[in-house]
Amino acid sequence: GREAVTYAHPALEPILARTQGIPVFQEQAMTIAISLAGYTPAEADALRRTMGHRRKEERLRAGLVALRERMVARQITPDVAEQIESDLLSFANYGFPESHAWSFALIAYVTAWLKTHHPTEFYLGLLNAQPMGFYPVSTLINDARRHGVPFKPPCMRDGSSDCTTEPSDNPDVPVLRIGWRFIRGLGTTGLTALQTASAERGFNSIEDVVRRAHLERGNTIAIARGGAFAAWEPDHRKAAWIALRTAGDSLPLAPAHDTTIATRPMSRRKQILLDYFATGFSLDGHPMEAFRRKLTELGVEDSESLKQVQHGSTVLVAGLVIARQRPETAKGTVFLLLEDEHGHANVIVPVSVGGADREAVRFAVIILVLGKAEWDGPVLQVIGSRFQPVKTDFIHRSRDFR
């Protein structure tokens, strides 16, 4: 970038001092107009908007002439006023993209620094800001876990509505506790009731949660399914029965009777599927783990082994479809982002792909891709030629183009 412009006028010193070493941006142009030309904030903002539009050169020149005249009228020497006019005109030709480049560079640096030095707090901020951005919650959590962030599930005893942090064995990396609001099926009314009740005092049992928050049956099932009663009953189904018994015991003359519930242990695969259904993520594993043995027998590369393939080689990849993109500039090309238990894979779907393959590209939850590996520097992309859905009862919604 260019060095900051220095003007022979003391009124400009505090303006330029705030952004020493970078060009005069549109915001500074507003400050100059207000400080040196007596513009109102509305007049200065109109000048800023004109500077940000390349098709307004005639209006911009007229606006800068008016700015120069008003600066001179307020005792700014003509040579300084002309220099400011000239620099603002020059800056308007490239300032919009450059000012955004500076902003994005700062955001990128701060983001990388936070993710490196305070990963728990970094992901905490991302999760508490949901819904936002490109990636689903499950992808953010899986990425955080790969970067060493420990997690705990939603908990009615120890957690709260938003995600929170708790001490861990490593004082530099606290545990990230998932908030109640990520429990699917827990409506706004139920969540508000839980927040109000917990603000008075903490919950001490499943019955205490249901009674004090006046939860309906649907909310109690959602909380149990999401594992948020585990502090008192680790088995999700037993917890649901306890909560339902409490929620249904509304007749004082006919109280519900305690019963012993015997449930079969749930397999890890079913637990992962239930977690995704209940919260959209799982802290017990990834859905692709259930298919890994069979996929390996077929010669399918996972995202970790994919890093070792040679440029131009034919590969088989498979993964959970996280996002589908079809930018207008790509002229029909579709981009898939696949995820497995180790990371991600980028797949490019050429326009020539059609028929059953095109249906799989559009609708498959988990997809198998035959294609050619192409390295672009450190980035690997698979140019797909054949696509096939992987049969599954897993429920997941990707971020798709419209």
PDB file of C-alpha atoms in Angstrom, residues 18 73 107 117 130 132 150 165 169 213-214 237 270 321 371:
ATOM      1  CA  ARG A  18      -5.580   7.056  13.673  1.00  0.00           C
ATOM      2  CA  ALA A  73     -13.632  29.457   2.726  1.00  0.00           C
ATOM      3  CA  ILE A 107      -9.889  -9.732   9.997  1.00  0.00           C
ATOM      4  CA  HIS A 117      -3.723 -18.937  20.683  1.00  0.00           C
ATOM      5  CA  GLN A 130     -25.015 -18.943  14.909  1.00  0.00           C
ATOM      6  CA  MET A 132     -24.192 -17.394  10.380  1.00  0.00           C
ATOM      7  CA  PRO A 150     -12.349 -30.373  24.238  1.00  0.00           C
ATOM      8  CA  THR A 165     -16.295 -22.488  28.856  1.00  0.00           C
ATOM      9  CA  ASP A 169      -6.744 -30.289  32.718  1.00  0.00           C
ATOM     10  CA  ALA A 213     -39.730 -24.456  33.653  1.00  0.00           C
ATOM     11  CA  HIS A 214     -43.282 -25.801  33.130  1.00  0.00           C
ATOM     12  CA  ARG A 237     -34.319 -43.063  26.936  1.00  0.00           C
ATOM     13  CA  LYS A 270     -27.139 -45.381  16.554  1.00  0.00           C
ATOM     14  CA  VAL A 321     -22.103 -33.471   1.677  1.00  0.00           C
ATOM     15  CA  GLY A 371     -12.672 -38.652 -10.300  1.00  0.00           C
TER      16      GLY A 371
END
